[in-house]
mmCIF file of C-alpha atoms and ligand atoms in Angstrom:
data_model
loop_
_atom_site.group_PDB
_atom_site.id
_atom_site.type_symbol
_atom_site.label_atom_id
_atom_site.label_comp_id
_atom_site.label_asym_id
_atom_site.label_seq_id
_atom_site.Cartn_x
_atom_site.Cartn_y
_atom_site.Cartn_z
ATOM 1 C CA MET A 28 19.589 -9.336 5.914
ATOM 2 C CA GLU A 29 16.368 -9.657 7.936
ATOM 3 C CA PRO A 30 13.050 -8.689 6.333
ATOM 4 C CA ILE A 31 11.006 -5.826 7.785
ATOM 5 C CA LEU A 32 7.841 -7.810 7.044
ATOM 6 C CA ARG A 33 7.322 -11.561 6.898
ATOM 7 C CA VAL A 34 3.876 -12.877 6.002
ATOM 8 C CA ASP A 35 3.547 -16.546 6.784
ATOM 9 C CA GLY A 36 0.566 -18.690 5.690
ATOM 10 C CA LEU A 37 -1.890 -15.785 5.703
ATOM 11 C CA SER A 38 -5.530 -16.579 4.925
ATOM 12 C CA LYS A 39 -8.644 -14.465 5.126
ATOM 13 C CA HIS A 40 -12.207 -15.574 4.578
ATOM 14 C CA PHE A 41 -15.540 -13.896 5.023
ATOM 15 C CA GLN A 42 -18.493 -15.702 6.531
ATOM 16 C CA LEU A 43 -21.842 -15.259 4.819
ATOM 17 C CA HIS A 44 -24.149 -16.154 7.700
ATOM 18 C CA GLU A 45 -27.406 -16.250 5.760
ATOM 19 C CA GLN A 46 -25.972 -18.798 3.287
ATOM 20 C CA GLN A 47 -23.687 -20.523 5.807
ATOM 21 C CA LYS A 48 -20.888 -20.076 3.349
ATOM 22 C CA LEU A 49 -17.235 -19.146 3.656
ATOM 23 C CA ILE A 50 -15.881 -16.819 0.991
ATOM 24 C CA PRO A 51 -12.098 -17.056 0.774
ATOM 25 C CA SER A 52 -10.360 -13.792 -0.103
ATOM 26 C CA CYS A 53 -6.741 -14.899 0.166
ATOM 27 C CA ILE A 54 -5.374 -18.325 0.935
ATOM 28 C CA ASN A 55 -2.049 -19.374 2.429
ATOM 29 C CA VAL A 56 -0.010 -16.376 1.296
ATOM 30 C CA SER A 57 3.638 -16.145 2.314
ATOM 31 C CA LEU A 58 6.028 -13.360 1.364
ATOM 32 C CA GLU A 59 8.852 -11.174 2.598
ATOM 33 C CA VAL A 60 9.564 -7.468 2.250
ATOM 34 C CA TYR A 61 12.994 -5.927 2.883
ATOM 35 C CA SER A 62 14.083 -2.365 3.613
ATOM 36 C CA GLY A 63 15.006 -0.534 0.422
ATOM 37 C CA GLN A 64 13.231 -3.135 -1.694
ATOM 38 C CA LEU A 65 9.869 -3.560 -3.371
ATOM 39 C CA THR A 66 7.891 -6.797 -3.312
ATOM 40 C CA ALA A 67 5.164 -6.868 -5.974
ATOM 41 C CA LEU A 68 1.968 -8.906 -5.627
ATOM 42 C CA ILE A 69 0.595 -10.116 -8.941
ATOM 43 C CA GLY A 70 -2.303 -12.331 -10.006
ATOM 44 C CA PRO A 71 -5.702 -12.055 -11.697
ATOM 45 C CA THR A 72 -8.472 -9.871 -10.352
ATOM 46 C CA GLY A 73 -10.091 -11.541 -7.343
ATOM 47 C CA ALA A 74 -6.880 -13.392 -6.416
ATOM 48 C CA GLY A 75 -6.779 -11.645 -3.044
ATOM 49 C CA LYS A 76 -4.031 -9.056 -3.629
ATOM 50 C CA SER A 77 -5.884 -6.149 -2.008
ATOM 51 C CA SER A 78 -6.985 -8.422 0.860
ATOM 52 C CA VAL A 79 -3.337 -9.198 1.690
ATOM 53 C CA LEU A 80 -2.543 -5.469 1.921
ATOM 54 C CA LYS A 81 -5.659 -4.839 4.008
ATOM 55 C CA CYS A 82 -4.657 -7.641 6.406
ATOM 56 C CA VAL A 83 -1.170 -6.102 6.793
ATOM 57 C CA TYR A 84 -2.709 -2.668 7.454
ATOM 58 C CA ARG A 85 -5.334 -4.473 9.550
ATOM 59 C CA THR A 86 -8.313 -3.026 7.741
ATOM 60 C CA TYR A 87 -9.157 -6.746 7.674
ATOM 61 C CA LEU A 88 -8.551 -9.064 10.612
ATOM 62 C CA PRO A 89 -6.717 -12.131 9.239
ATOM 63 C CA SER A 90 -8.407 -15.534 9.691
ATOM 64 C CA SER A 91 -5.112 -17.408 10.086
ATOM 65 C CA GLY A 92 -1.383 -17.040 9.576
ATOM 66 C CA ARG A 93 1.232 -14.652 10.890
ATOM 67 C CA ILE A 94 2.189 -11.137 9.782
ATOM 68 C CA LEU A 95 5.517 -10.426 11.452
ATOM 69 C CA PHE A 96 6.556 -6.773 11.371
ATOM 70 C CA PHE A 97 9.884 -5.610 12.768
ATOM 71 C CA ASP A 98 9.396 -2.101 14.120
ATOM 72 C CA ALA A 99 11.920 0.760 14.384
ATOM 73 C CA LYS A 100 12.950 -0.428 17.838
ATOM 74 C CA GLY A 101 13.676 -3.903 16.483
ATOM 75 C CA ARG A 102 10.658 -5.499 18.153
ATOM 76 C CA GLU A 103 8.809 -8.297 16.365
ATOM 77 C CA ILE A 104 5.068 -7.614 16.244
ATOM 78 C CA ASP A 105 2.513 -10.043 14.814
ATOM 79 C CA LEU A 106 0.104 -7.671 13.076
ATOM 80 C CA ALA A 107 -2.501 -10.448 12.993
ATOM 81 C CA LEU A 108 -2.636 -10.242 16.800
ATOM 82 C CA ALA A 109 -1.741 -6.598 17.484
ATOM 83 C CA SER A 110 -4.207 -4.430 19.412
ATOM 84 C CA GLU A 111 -6.122 -1.635 17.703
ATOM 85 C CA HIS A 112 -4.089 0.846 19.728
ATOM 86 C CA GLN A 113 -0.819 -0.690 18.552
ATOM 87 C CA MET A 114 -2.061 -0.573 14.944
ATOM 88 C CA LEU A 115 -2.993 3.123 15.215
ATOM 89 C CA GLU A 116 0.479 3.838 16.563
ATOM 90 C CA LEU A 117 2.171 1.895 13.752
ATOM 91 C CA ARG A 118 0.009 3.579 11.099
ATOM 92 C CA SER A 119 0.938 7.017 12.376
ATOM 93 C CA ARG A 120 4.681 6.325 12.457
ATOM 94 C CA GLU A 121 5.778 3.320 10.461
ATOM 95 C CA ILE A 122 3.246 1.875 8.019
ATOM 96 C CA GLY A 123 1.654 3.852 5.171
ATOM 97 C CA PHE A 124 -1.053 2.828 2.696
ATOM 98 C CA VAL A 125 -1.811 4.355 -0.710
ATOM 99 C CA THR A 126 -4.917 3.162 -2.541
ATOM 100 C CA GLN A 127 -6.291 4.226 -5.910
ATOM 101 C CA PHE A 128 -8.533 6.752 -4.268
ATOM 102 C CA LEU A 129 -7.945 10.035 -2.513
ATOM 103 C CA HIS A 130 -10.270 9.635 0.459
ATOM 104 C CA CYS A 131 -9.913 12.918 2.260
ATOM 105 C CA LEU A 132 -10.750 15.944 0.202
ATOM 106 C CA PRO A 133 -10.499 18.815 2.638
ATOM 107 C CA ARG A 134 -10.753 22.406 1.455
ATOM 108 C CA LYS A 135 -7.001 22.673 1.406
ATOM 109 C CA SER A 136 -4.681 23.307 -1.514
ATOM 110 C CA ALA A 137 -3.074 20.289 -3.194
ATOM 111 C CA LEU A 138 0.265 21.477 -1.832
ATOM 112 C CA ASP A 139 -1.046 21.418 1.744
ATOM 113 C CA VAL A 140 -2.803 18.068 1.288
ATOM 114 C CA VAL A 141 0.524 16.580 0.156
ATOM 115 C CA SER A 142 2.701 18.274 2.805
ATOM 116 C CA GLU A 143 0.338 17.410 5.694
ATOM 117 C CA PRO A 144 1.857 13.993 6.611
ATOM 118 C CA LEU A 145 5.311 15.604 6.881
ATOM 119 C CA VAL A 146 4.013 18.446 9.029
ATOM 120 C CA ALA A 147 2.253 15.862 11.230
ATOM 121 C CA ARG A 148 5.671 14.290 11.815
ATOM 122 C CA GLY A 149 7.133 17.556 12.998
ATOM 123 C CA ALA A 150 8.595 19.079 9.804
ATOM 124 C CA GLY A 151 8.367 22.858 9.311
ATOM 125 C CA ARG A 152 5.508 23.983 7.068
ATOM 126 C CA GLU A 153 7.764 25.710 4.525
ATOM 127 C CA SER A 154 10.245 22.864 4.118
ATOM 128 C CA ALA A 155 7.324 20.415 3.878
ATOM 129 C CA ARG A 156 5.760 22.528 1.117
ATOM 130 C CA GLU A 157 9.073 22.601 -0.750
ATOM 131 C CA LYS A 158 9.273 18.794 -0.648
ATOM 132 C CA ALA A 159 5.623 18.565 -1.731
ATOM 133 C CA ALA A 160 6.292 20.885 -4.690
ATOM 134 C CA GLU A 161 9.281 18.768 -5.705
ATOM 135 C CA LEU A 162 7.129 15.612 -5.691
ATOM 136 C CA LEU A 163 4.236 17.221 -7.563
ATOM 137 C CA ALA A 164 6.659 18.396 -10.247
ATOM 138 C CA MET A 165 8.210 14.926 -10.439
ATOM 139 C CA LEU A 166 4.732 13.400 -10.872
ATOM 140 C CA ASN A 167 3.867 15.929 -13.579
ATOM 141 C CA VAL A 168 0.999 17.641 -11.766
ATOM 142 C CA PRO A 169 0.592 21.028 -13.527
ATOM 143 C CA GLU A 170 1.784 23.905 -11.334
ATOM 144 C CA ARG A 171 -1.474 25.841 -11.853
ATOM 145 C CA LEU A 172 -3.208 23.147 -9.735
ATOM 146 C CA TRP A 173 -0.903 23.247 -6.725
ATOM 147 C CA GLY A 174 -2.830 26.000 -4.937
ATOM 148 C CA VAL A 175 -6.261 24.473 -5.677
ATOM 149 C CA PRO A 176 -8.164 21.936 -3.476
ATOM 150 C CA PRO A 177 -8.042 18.511 -5.239
ATOM 151 C CA ALA A 178 -11.835 17.947 -4.941
ATOM 152 C CA THR A 179 -12.391 19.078 -8.540
ATOM 153 C CA PHE A 180 -9.344 17.330 -10.024
ATOM 154 C CA SER A 181 -9.586 14.574 -12.654
ATOM 155 C CA GLY A 182 -9.186 10.949 -11.527
ATOM 156 C CA GLY A 183 -5.572 10.828 -12.663
ATOM 157 C CA GLU A 184 -4.723 14.133 -10.984
ATOM 158 C CA LYS A 185 -6.298 13.017 -7.698
ATOM 159 C CA GLN A 186 -4.405 9.759 -7.935
ATOM 160 C CA ARG A 187 -1.090 11.585 -8.215
ATOM 161 C CA ILE A 188 -1.925 13.824 -5.219
ATOM 162 C CA ASN A 189 -2.724 10.663 -3.272
ATOM 163 C CA LEU A 190 0.523 8.989 -4.287
ATOM 164 C CA ALA A 191 2.567 12.097 -3.447
ATOM 165 C CA ARG A 192 0.909 12.186 -0.011
ATOM 166 C CA GLY A 193 1.895 8.554 0.579
ATOM 167 C CA LEU A 194 5.458 8.967 -0.695
ATOM 168 C CA ILE A 195 6.327 12.161 1.169
ATOM 169 C CA ALA A 196 6.113 10.770 4.712
ATOM 170 C CA ARG A 197 8.717 8.022 4.194
ATOM 171 C CA PRO A 198 7.063 5.351 6.368
ATOM 172 C CA ARG A 199 9.316 2.338 7.038
ATOM 173 C CA LEU A 200 6.806 0.147 5.180
ATOM 174 C CA LEU A 201 4.622 1.509 2.395
ATOM 175 C CA LEU A 202 1.683 -0.459 0.977
ATOM 176 C CA LEU A 203 0.622 0.528 -2.540
ATOM 177 C CA ASP A 204 -2.655 -0.748 -4.040
ATOM 178 C CA GLU A 205 -2.776 0.136 -7.741
ATOM 179 C CA PRO A 206 -1.706 3.752 -7.213
ATOM 180 C CA THR A 207 -1.440 4.268 -10.986
ATOM 181 C CA ALA A 208 -4.649 2.554 -12.148
ATOM 182 C CA SER A 209 -6.053 5.597 -13.955
ATOM 183 C CA LEU A 210 -2.836 7.086 -15.320
ATOM 184 C CA ASP A 211 -1.867 7.112 -18.989
ATOM 185 C CA PRO A 212 1.440 5.465 -20.004
ATOM 186 C CA ALA A 213 3.455 8.728 -20.075
ATOM 187 C CA THR A 214 2.276 9.737 -16.593
ATOM 188 C CA THR A 215 2.729 6.217 -15.239
ATOM 189 C CA ASP A 216 6.341 6.514 -16.321
ATOM 190 C CA ARG A 217 6.726 9.501 -13.987
ATOM 191 C CA VAL A 218 6.080 7.435 -10.831
ATOM 192 C CA VAL A 219 9.212 5.339 -11.352
ATOM 193 C CA GLU A 220 11.621 8.073 -10.225
ATOM 194 C CA PRO A 221 10.002 9.001 -6.878
ATOM 195 C CA ILE A 222 9.490 5.317 -6.012
ATOM 196 C CA GLU A 223 13.144 4.574 -6.793
ATOM 197 C CA THR A 224 14.143 7.580 -4.670
ATOM 198 C CA ILE A 225 12.345 6.344 -1.546
ATOM 199 C CA LYS A 226 13.645 2.816 -2.161
ATOM 200 C CA ALA A 227 17.181 4.199 -2.155
ATOM 201 C CA GLU A 228 16.371 5.902 1.157
ATOM 202 C CA GLY A 229 15.469 2.521 2.657
ATOM 203 C CA VAL A 230 11.663 2.452 2.488
ATOM 204 C CA ALA A 231 10.263 -1.085 2.128
ATOM 205 C CA MET A 232 7.284 -1.471 -0.208
ATOM 206 C CA LEU A 233 4.611 -4.105 -0.786
ATOM 207 C CA ALA A 234 2.882 -3.090 -4.003
ATOM 208 C CA ILE A 235 0.149 -4.034 -6.452
ATOM 209 C CA PHE A 236 0.569 -2.371 -9.858
ATOM 210 C CA HIS A 237 -2.021 -2.173 -12.568
ATOM 211 C CA HIS A 238 0.797 -1.851 -15.139
ATOM 212 C CA PRO A 239 3.034 -4.962 -15.601
ATOM 213 C CA GLU A 240 5.702 -2.543 -16.870
ATOM 214 C CA LEU A 241 6.001 -1.044 -13.353
ATOM 215 C CA VAL A 242 6.420 -4.515 -11.820
ATOM 216 C CA ARG A 243 9.207 -5.213 -14.298
ATOM 217 C CA ARG A 244 10.974 -1.927 -13.557
ATOM 218 C CA LEU A 245 10.479 -1.589 -9.799
ATOM 219 C CA ALA A 246 10.072 -5.012 -8.190
ATOM 220 C CA ASP A 247 12.933 -6.762 -6.409
ATOM 221 C CA ARG A 248 10.661 -9.740 -5.676
ATOM 222 C CA VAL A 249 7.431 -10.879 -7.292
ATOM 223 C CA VAL A 250 4.810 -12.993 -5.508
ATOM 224 C CA GLU A 251 2.017 -14.465 -7.611
ATOM 225 C CA LEU A 252 -1.354 -15.240 -6.041
ATOM 226 C CA ALA A 253 -3.618 -17.918 -7.520
ATOM 227 C CA PRO A 254 -7.345 -17.132 -7.736
ATOM 228 C CA PRO A 255 -9.151 -18.367 -4.550
ATOM 229 C CA VAL A 256 -11.113 -21.035 -6.476
ATOM 230 C CA VAL A 257 -7.920 -22.692 -7.670
ATOM 231 C CA ALA A 258 -6.308 -22.230 -4.264
ATOM 232 C CA THR A 259 -9.333 -23.828 -2.524
ATOM 233 C CA GLU A 260 -9.172 -26.842 -4.833
ATOM 234 C CA LEU A 261 -5.453 -27.158 -4.164
ATOM 235 C CA LEU A 262 -6.043 -27.112 -0.418
ATOM 236 C CA GLU A 263 -8.742 -29.770 -0.745
ATOM 237 C CA THR A 264 -6.493 -31.945 -2.919
ATOM 238 C CA CYS A 265 -3.723 -31.625 -0.326
ATOM 239 C CA ALA A 266 -6.134 -32.567 2.467
ATOM 240 C CA HIS A 267 -7.098 -35.876 0.789
HETATM 241 N N1 ADP B 14 -15.065 -7.264 2.512
HETATM 242 C C1 ADP B 14 -15.273 -8.354 1.763
HETATM 243 N N2 ADP B 14 -16.400 -9.104 1.896
HETATM 244 C C2 ADP B 14 -16.613 -10.205 1.149
HETATM 245 N N3 ADP B 14 -15.756 -10.651 0.202
HETATM 246 C C3 ADP B 14 -14.617 -9.952 0.016
HETATM 247 C C4 ADP B 14 -14.313 -8.772 0.772
HETATM 248 N N4 ADP B 14 -13.103 -8.292 0.362
HETATM 249 C C5 ADP B 14 -12.689 -9.141 -0.611
HETATM 250 N N5 ADP B 14 -13.592 -10.113 -0.820
HETATM 251 C C6 ADP B 14 -13.478 -11.177 -1.833
HETATM 252 O O1 ADP B 14 -12.186 -11.698 -1.808
HETATM 253 C C7 ADP B 14 -11.723 -11.989 -3.122
HETATM 254 C C8 ADP B 14 -10.398 -11.270 -3.357
HETATM 255 O O2 ADP B 14 -10.617 -9.866 -3.440
HETATM 256 P P1 ADP B 14 -9.444 -8.832 -3.545
HETATM 257 O O3 ADP B 14 -8.515 -9.022 -2.408
HETATM 258 O O4 ADP B 14 -10.042 -7.496 -3.721
HETATM 259 O O5 ADP B 14 -8.708 -9.316 -4.890
HETATM 260 P P2 ADP B 14 -7.748 -8.535 -5.915
HETATM 261 O O6 ADP B 14 -7.252 -7.306 -5.241
HETATM 262 O O7 ADP B 14 -6.660 -9.526 -6.227
HETATM 263 O O8 ADP B 14 -8.575 -8.253 -7.123
HETATM 264 C C9 ADP B 14 -12.821 -11.539 -4.076
HETATM 265 O O9 ADP B 14 -13.560 -12.656 -4.460
HETATM 266 C C10 ADP B 14 -13.662 -10.614 -3.228
HETATM 267 O O10 ADP B 14 -14.981 -10.611 -3.623
HETATM 268 MG MG1 MG B 15 -7.429 -5.249 -5.708
#
Protein backbone atom coordinates (compact mmCIF):
# COMPACT_ATOMS: atom_id res chain seq x y z
CA MET A 1 0.00 0.00 0.00
CA GLU A 2 1.25 3.49 -0.89
CA PRO A 3 1.02 6.28 1.70
CA ILE A 4 -1.14 9.34 1.01
CA LEU A 5 1.50 11.49 2.70
CA ARG A 6 5.24 10.96 2.98
CA VAL A 7 7.30 13.49 4.92
CA ASP A 8 10.98 13.09 4.25
CA GLY A 9 13.71 14.93 6.22
CA LEU A 10 11.51 17.92 7.02
CA SER A 11 13.11 20.81 8.92
CA LYS A 12 11.85 24.26 9.74
CA HIS A 13 13.76 27.07 11.39
CA PHE A 14 12.99 30.69 12.05
CA GLN A 15 15.57 33.39 11.55
CA LEU A 16 15.84 36.04 14.25
CA HIS A 17 17.49 38.81 12.25
CA GLU A 18 18.24 41.17 15.13
CA GLN A 19 20.17 38.43 16.99
CA GLN A 20 21.46 36.68 13.86
CA LYS A 21 20.15 33.47 15.30
CA LEU A 22 18.38 30.46 13.84
CA ILE A 23 15.60 28.99 15.96
CA PRO A 24 14.88 25.40 14.95
CA SER A 25 11.23 24.38 15.25
CA CYS A 26 11.43 20.87 13.83
CA ILE A 27 14.46 18.97 12.63
CA ASN A 28 14.77 16.13 10.14
CA VAL A 29 11.28 14.68 10.59
CA SER A 30 10.24 11.72 8.46
CA LEU A 31 6.89 9.95 8.62
CA GLU A 32 4.17 8.32 6.56
CA VAL A 33 0.39 8.51 6.70
CA TYR A 34 -1.90 5.97 5.01
CA SER A 35 -5.55 6.11 4.00
CA GLY A 36 -7.79 4.75 6.75
CA GLN A 37 -4.99 5.04 9.30
CA LEU A 38 -3.88 7.48 11.96
CA THR A 39 -0.26 8.48 12.51
CA ALA A 40 0.28 10.13 15.90
CA LEU A 41 3.06 12.64 16.58
CA ILE A 42 4.32 12.55 20.15
CA GLY A 43 7.10 14.30 22.06
CA PRO A 44 7.54 16.95 24.76
CA THR A 45 6.21 20.47 24.39
CA GLY A 46 8.45 22.46 22.04
CA ALA A 47 9.52 19.33 20.12
CA GLY A 48 8.06 20.74 16.91
CA LYS A 49 4.83 18.71 16.60
CA SER A 50 2.60 21.65 15.69
CA SER A 51 5.28 22.97 13.30
CA VAL A 52 5.20 19.69 11.34
CA LEU A 53 1.41 20.00 10.90
CA LYS A 54 1.73 23.66 9.93
CA CYS A 55 4.37 22.77 7.31
CA VAL A 56 2.05 20.10 5.84
CA TYR A 57 -0.84 22.59 5.74
CA ARG A 58 1.71 25.18 4.58
CA THR A 59 0.91 27.72 7.26
CA TYR A 60 4.71 27.51 7.56
CA LEU A 61 7.02 27.28 4.56
CA PRO A 62 9.43 24.38 5.25
CA SER A 63 13.16 25.19 5.33
CA SER A 64 14.19 21.82 3.89
CA GLY A 65 12.88 18.35 3.18
CA ARG A 66 10.03 16.98 1.12
CA ILE A 67 6.31 16.66 1.89
CA LEU A 68 4.93 14.32 -0.75
CA PHE A 69 1.14 14.28 -0.97
CA PHE A 70 -0.70 11.97 -3.35
CA ASP A 71 -3.87 13.74 -4.45
CA ALA A 72 -7.24 12.25 -5.48
CA LYS A 73 -6.08 12.08 -9.09
CA GLY A 74 -3.01 10.10 -8.07
CA ARG A 75 -0.60 12.97 -8.70
CA GLU A 76 2.43 13.38 -6.44
CA ILE A 77 2.68 16.94 -5.12
CA ASP A 78 5.55 18.21 -2.97
CA LEU A 79 3.72 20.48 -0.53
CA ALA A 80 7.04 22.13 0.36
CA LEU A 81 7.16 23.49 -3.20
CA ALA A 82 3.47 23.82 -4.11
CA SER A 83 2.12 27.23 -5.13
CA GLU A 84 -0.23 29.17 -2.87
CA HIS A 85 -2.98 28.58 -5.42
CA GLN A 86 -2.39 24.83 -5.36
CA MET A 87 -2.46 24.87 -1.55
CA LEU A 88 -5.79 26.76 -1.48
CA GLU A 89 -7.23 24.19 -3.86
CA LEU A 90 -5.98 21.26 -1.75
CA ARG A 91 -7.27 22.85 1.47
CA SER A 92 -10.73 23.28 -0.01
CA ARG A 93 -10.98 19.70 -1.29
CA GLU A 94 -8.49 17.30 0.22
CA ILE A 95 -6.65 18.49 3.33
CA GLY A 96 -8.38 19.57 6.56
CA PHE A 97 -6.91 21.01 9.76
CA VAL A 98 -8.45 21.03 13.24
CA THR A 99 -6.67 23.00 15.96
CA GLN A 100 -7.61 23.48 19.60
CA PHE A 101 -9.38 26.69 18.79
CA LEU A 102 -12.57 27.54 16.96
CA HIS A 103 -11.39 30.49 14.89
CA CYS A 104 -14.51 31.57 13.10
CA LEU A 105 -17.38 32.48 15.34
CA PRO A 106 -20.04 33.74 12.98
CA ARG A 107 -23.53 34.53 14.21
CA LYS A 108 -24.72 31.15 13.06
CA SER A 109 -26.12 28.28 15.08
CA ALA A 110 -23.73 25.51 16.14
CA LEU A 111 -25.60 23.19 13.79
CA ASP A 112 -24.95 25.49 10.82
CA VAL A 113 -21.31 26.09 11.79
CA VAL A 114 -20.78 22.31 11.78
CA SER A 115 -22.75 21.58 8.59
CA GLU A 116 -21.12 24.42 6.60
CA PRO A 117 -18.13 22.44 5.22
CA LEU A 118 -20.51 19.77 3.87
CA VAL A 119 -22.78 22.36 2.27
CA ALA A 120 -19.68 23.99 0.73
CA ARG A 121 -18.96 20.64 -0.93
CA GLY A 122 -22.39 20.52 -2.49
CA ALA A 123 -24.46 18.57 0.08
CA GLY A 124 -28.09 19.60 0.65
CA ARG A 125 -28.64 21.81 3.70
CA GLU A 126 -31.06 19.40 5.40
CA SER A 127 -28.95 16.27 4.97
CA ALA A 128 -25.88 18.24 6.11
CA ARG A 129 -27.74 19.35 9.24
CA GLU A 130 -28.77 15.76 9.95
CA LYS A 131 -25.13 14.63 9.76
CA ALA A 132 -24.09 17.57 11.95
CA ALA A 133 -26.72 16.63 14.56
CA GLU A 134 -25.49 13.04 14.55
CA LEU A 135 -21.90 14.20 15.19
CA LEU A 136 -22.89 16.68 17.91
CA ALA A 137 -24.82 13.92 19.69
CA MET A 138 -21.86 11.55 19.34
CA LEU A 139 -19.56 14.21 20.85
CA ASN A 140 -22.00 14.81 23.72
CA VAL A 141 -22.81 18.44 22.93
CA PRO A 142 -26.11 19.13 24.76
CA GLU A 143 -29.02 19.46 22.32
CA ARG A 144 -30.13 22.78 23.87
CA LEU A 145 -26.94 24.33 22.40
CA TRP A 146 -27.38 23.19 18.81
CA GLY A 147 -29.44 26.21 17.76
CA VAL A 148 -27.17 28.73 19.54
CA PRO A 149 -24.09 30.50 18.05
CA PRO A 150 -20.94 28.96 19.65
CA ALA A 151 -19.44 32.38 20.58
CA THR A 152 -20.66 32.06 24.17
CA PHE A 153 -19.83 28.36 24.59
CA SER A 154 -17.30 27.05 27.13
CA GLY A 155 -13.82 26.11 25.91
CA GLY A 156 -14.67 22.42 25.83
CA GLU A 157 -17.95 23.01 23.99
CA LYS A 158 -16.24 25.19 21.37
CA GLN A 159 -13.58 22.55 20.96
CA ARG A 160 -16.18 19.89 20.18
CA ILE A 161 -17.91 22.17 17.63
CA ASN A 162 -14.52 22.69 16.02
CA LEU A 163 -13.77 18.98 15.92
CA ALA A 164 -17.22 18.17 14.50
CA ARG A 165 -16.64 20.78 11.78
CA GLY A 166 -13.33 19.12 10.87
CA LEU A 167 -14.70 15.57 10.94
CA ILE A 168 -17.86 16.18 8.92
CA ALA A 169 -16.20 17.12 5.62
CA ARG A 170 -14.22 13.87 5.26
CA PRO A 171 -11.07 15.38 3.71
CA ARG A 172 -8.67 12.75 2.32
CA LEU A 173 -6.07 13.90 4.87
CA LEU A 174 -7.06 15.38 8.22
CA LEU A 175 -4.54 17.12 10.49
CA LEU A 176 -5.49 17.25 14.16
CA ASP A 177 -3.56 19.46 16.62
CA GLU A 178 -4.66 18.64 20.18
CA PRO A 179 -8.38 18.76 19.36
CA THR A 180 -9.23 17.47 22.86
CA ALA A 181 -6.87 19.60 24.97
CA SER A 182 -9.60 21.11 27.16
CA LEU A 183 -11.93 18.12 27.43
CA ASP A 184 -12.47 16.10 30.60
CA PRO A 185 -11.77 12.34 30.49
CA ALA A 186 -15.42 11.31 29.94
CA THR A 187 -15.85 13.73 27.03
CA THR A 188 -12.45 12.83 25.57
CA ASP A 189 -13.71 9.27 25.44
CA ARG A 190 -16.52 10.41 23.13
CA VAL A 191 -14.13 11.45 20.33
CA VAL A 192 -12.91 7.89 19.80
CA GLU A 193 -16.06 6.74 17.99
CA PRO A 194 -16.31 9.50 15.34
CA ILE A 195 -12.56 9.29 14.66
CA GLU A 196 -12.80 5.51 14.22
CA THR A 197 -15.79 6.03 11.91
CA ILE A 198 -13.92 8.33 9.52
CA LYS A 199 -10.88 6.05 9.66
CA ALA A 200 -13.09 3.17 8.53
CA GLU A 201 -14.29 5.38 5.67
CA GLY A 202 -10.69 5.80 4.51
CA VAL A 203 -9.69 9.21 5.88
CA ALA A 204 -5.96 9.47 6.64
CA MET A 205 -5.03 11.37 9.81
CA LEU A 206 -1.87 12.96 11.19
CA ALA A 207 -2.66 13.80 14.80
CA ILE A 208 -1.26 15.30 17.98
CA PHE A 209 -3.22 14.28 21.09
CA HIS A 210 -2.98 15.85 24.49
CA HIS A 211 -4.18 12.56 26.02
CA PRO A 212 -1.75 9.57 25.72
CA GLU A 213 -4.84 7.35 26.09
CA LEU A 214 -6.10 8.56 22.67
CA VAL A 215 -2.74 7.76 21.06
CA ARG A 216 -2.93 4.26 22.51
CA ARG A 217 -6.49 3.72 21.27
CA LEU A 218 -6.41 5.43 17.87
CA ALA A 219 -2.89 5.42 16.45
CA ASP A 220 -1.77 2.91 13.83
CA ARG A 221 1.73 4.45 13.83
CA VAL A 222 3.50 6.61 16.39
CA VAL A 223 6.32 9.02 15.52
CA GLU A 224 8.28 10.54 18.39
CA LEU A 225 9.97 13.92 17.98
CA ALA A 226 13.01 14.84 20.08
CA PRO A 227 13.15 18.38 21.49
CA PRO A 228 15.02 20.71 19.04
CA VAL A 229 17.94 21.22 21.47
CA VAL A 230 18.67 17.50 21.56
CA ALA A 231 18.08 17.20 17.82
CA THR A 232 20.50 20.10 17.13
CA GLU A 233 23.20 18.46 19.24
CA LEU A 234 22.64 15.19 17.41
CA LEU A 235 23.02 16.91 14.05
CA GLU A 236 26.23 18.59 15.20
CA THR A 237 27.61 15.29 16.53
CA CYS A 238 26.81 13.65 13.19
CA ALA A 239 28.53 16.48 11.30
CA HIS A 240 31.84 15.99 13.17
N1 LIG B 1 6.28 31.17 14.34
C1 LIG B 1 7.33 30.85 15.10
N2 LIG B 1 8.34 31.73 15.33
C2 LIG B 1 9.40 31.41 16.10
N3 LIG B 1 9.55 30.22 16.72
C3 LIG B 1 8.58 29.30 16.53
C4 LIG B 1 7.42 29.56 15.73
N4 LIG B 1 6.63 28.45 15.74
C5 LIG B 1 7.27 27.55 16.52
N5 LIG B 1 8.42 28.06 17.00
C6 LIG B 1 9.34 27.36 17.91
O1 LIG B 1 9.53 26.06 17.47
C7 LIG B 1 9.60 25.15 18.56
C8 LIG B 1 8.56 24.05 18.37
O2 LIG B 1 7.25 24.58 18.53
P1 LIG B 1 5.96 23.74 18.26
O3 LIG B 1 6.00 23.20 16.88
O4 LIG B 1 4.80 24.58 18.63
O5 LIG B 1 6.14 22.53 19.29
P2 LIG B 1 5.08 21.53 19.96
O6 LIG B 1 3.82 21.60 19.18
O7 LIG B 1 5.74 20.18 19.90
O8 LIG B 1 4.92 21.98 21.38
C9 LIG B 1 9.36 25.97 19.82
O9 LIG B 1 10.60 26.24 20.41
C10 LIG B 1 8.74 27.24 19.29
O10 LIG B 1 9.03 28.33 20.09
MG1 LIG C 1 1.84 22.15 19.69
